[in-house]
Amino acid sequence: MPTVVDCPTCGKKVEWSEKNKFRPFCSERCKQIDLGAWAEEKYTIPGAIPTDPLEEDKQ
């Protein structure tokens, strides 16, 4: 039995298989909407604030 997931963009049920070239999305449109959201920085990946190596040398 194939795995079925929700499209991350619209929530439509999508079969996770090789025949779905847009997986995990249901369509090219939903895939592009998600890519656009990343490009507009609507999504972020949390991480530590980088330290400035030049500031460490001053201490």
XYZ file of N, CA and C in Angstrom, residues 16-56:
123
model
N 2.841 9.254 -2.044
C 4.300 9.397 -2.041
C 4.866 8.228 -2.827
N 5.106 8.443 -4.109
C 5.655 7.393 -4.957
C 6.468 8.036 -6.072
N 7.237 7.212 -6.766
C 8.085 7.722 -7.847
C 7.281 8.314 -8.998
N 6.034 7.872 -9.166
C 5.242 8.412 -10.265
C 4.759 9.843 -10.001
N 4.844 10.308 -8.758
C 4.502 11.696 -8.438
C 5.798 12.512 -8.418
N 6.098 13.169 -9.524
C 7.367 13.894 -9.632
C 7.420 15.160 -8.775
N 6.297 15.580 -8.212
C 6.264 16.788 -7.384
C 6.283 16.480 -5.894
N 6.366 15.199 -5.515
C 6.272 14.826 -4.099
C 7.214 15.646 -3.249
N 6.846 16.113 -2.111
C 5.623 15.843 -1.378
C 4.464 16.760 -1.785
N 4.647 17.554 -2.823
C 3.598 18.474 -3.264
C 2.652 17.772 -4.227
N 1.459 18.323 -4.394
C 0.473 17.717 -5.290
C 0.653 18.183 -6.730
N 1.328 19.325 -6.928
C 1.456 19.878 -8.277
C 2.663 20.816 -8.358
N 3.001 21.176 -9.576
C 4.076 22.149 -9.809
C 3.716 23.482 -9.155
N 2.450 23.857 -9.209
C 1.993 25.120 -8.614
C 2.292 25.164 -7.118
N 1.916 24.110 -6.395
C 2.168 24.083 -4.951
C 3.667 24.084 -4.650
N 4.431 23.403 -5.484
C 5.886 23.378 -5.317
C 6.466 24.788 -5.478
N 5.993 25.531 -6.482
C 6.479 26.885 -6.731
C 6.042 27.853 -5.632
N 4.848 27.678 -5.099
C 4.385 28.522 -3.994
C 5.307 28.345 -2.796
N 5.669 27.101 -2.492
C 6.565 26.826 -1.372
C 7.949 27.426 -1.615
N 8.473 27.273 -2.824
C 9.776 27.846 -3.161
C 9.751 29.366 -3.007
N 8.664 29.988 -3.445
C 8.526 31.439 -3.309
C 8.510 31.883 -1.855
N 7.877 31.080 -0.994
C 7.848 31.414 0.434
C 9.254 31.376 1.026
N 10.051 30.376 0.621
C 11.447 30.333 1.092
C 12.214 31.547 0.568
N 12.013 31.900 -0.699
C 12.731 33.036 -1.294
C 12.366 34.352 -0.610
N 11.132 34.473 -0.144
C 10.692 35.681 0.559
C 11.003 35.632 2.054
N 11.723 34.586 2.470
C 12.127 34.388 3.863
C 10.944 34.289 4.816
N 9.843 33.689 4.333
C 8.701 33.434 5.205
C 8.983 32.249 6.124
N 9.892 31.382 5.702
C 10.320 30.248 6.517
C 11.744 30.516 6.984
N 12.053 30.087 8.179
C 13.418 30.211 8.676
C 13.802 28.931 9.394
N 15.074 28.668 9.433
C 15.608 27.534 10.175
C 16.329 28.115 11.380
N 15.868 27.790 12.596
C 16.495 28.375 13.777
C 17.941 27.911 13.932
N 18.735 28.783 14.467
C 20.136 28.460 14.701
C 20.744 29.461 15.662
N 21.939 29.161 16.081
C 22.647 30.055 16.994
C 23.125 31.292 16.234
N 23.171 32.402 16.922
C 23.680 33.633 16.329
C 25.190 33.480 16.182
N 25.698 33.665 14.982
C 27.138 33.492 14.784
C 27.928 34.556 15.541
N 29.065 34.156 16.043
C 29.937 35.114 16.728
C 30.901 35.719 15.718
N 31.304 36.929 15.997
C 32.242 37.623 15.129
C 33.654 37.319 15.620
N 34.459 36.611 14.851
C 35.808 36.264 15.304
C 36.674 37.494 15.590
N 36.394 38.632 14.965
C 37.170 39.839 15.221
C 36.868 40.400 16.607
N 35.650 40.251 17.070
C 35.267 40.707 18.416
C 35.969 39.863 19.485
N 36.146 38.580 19.236
C 36.787 37.707 20.226
C 38.259 38.098 20.417
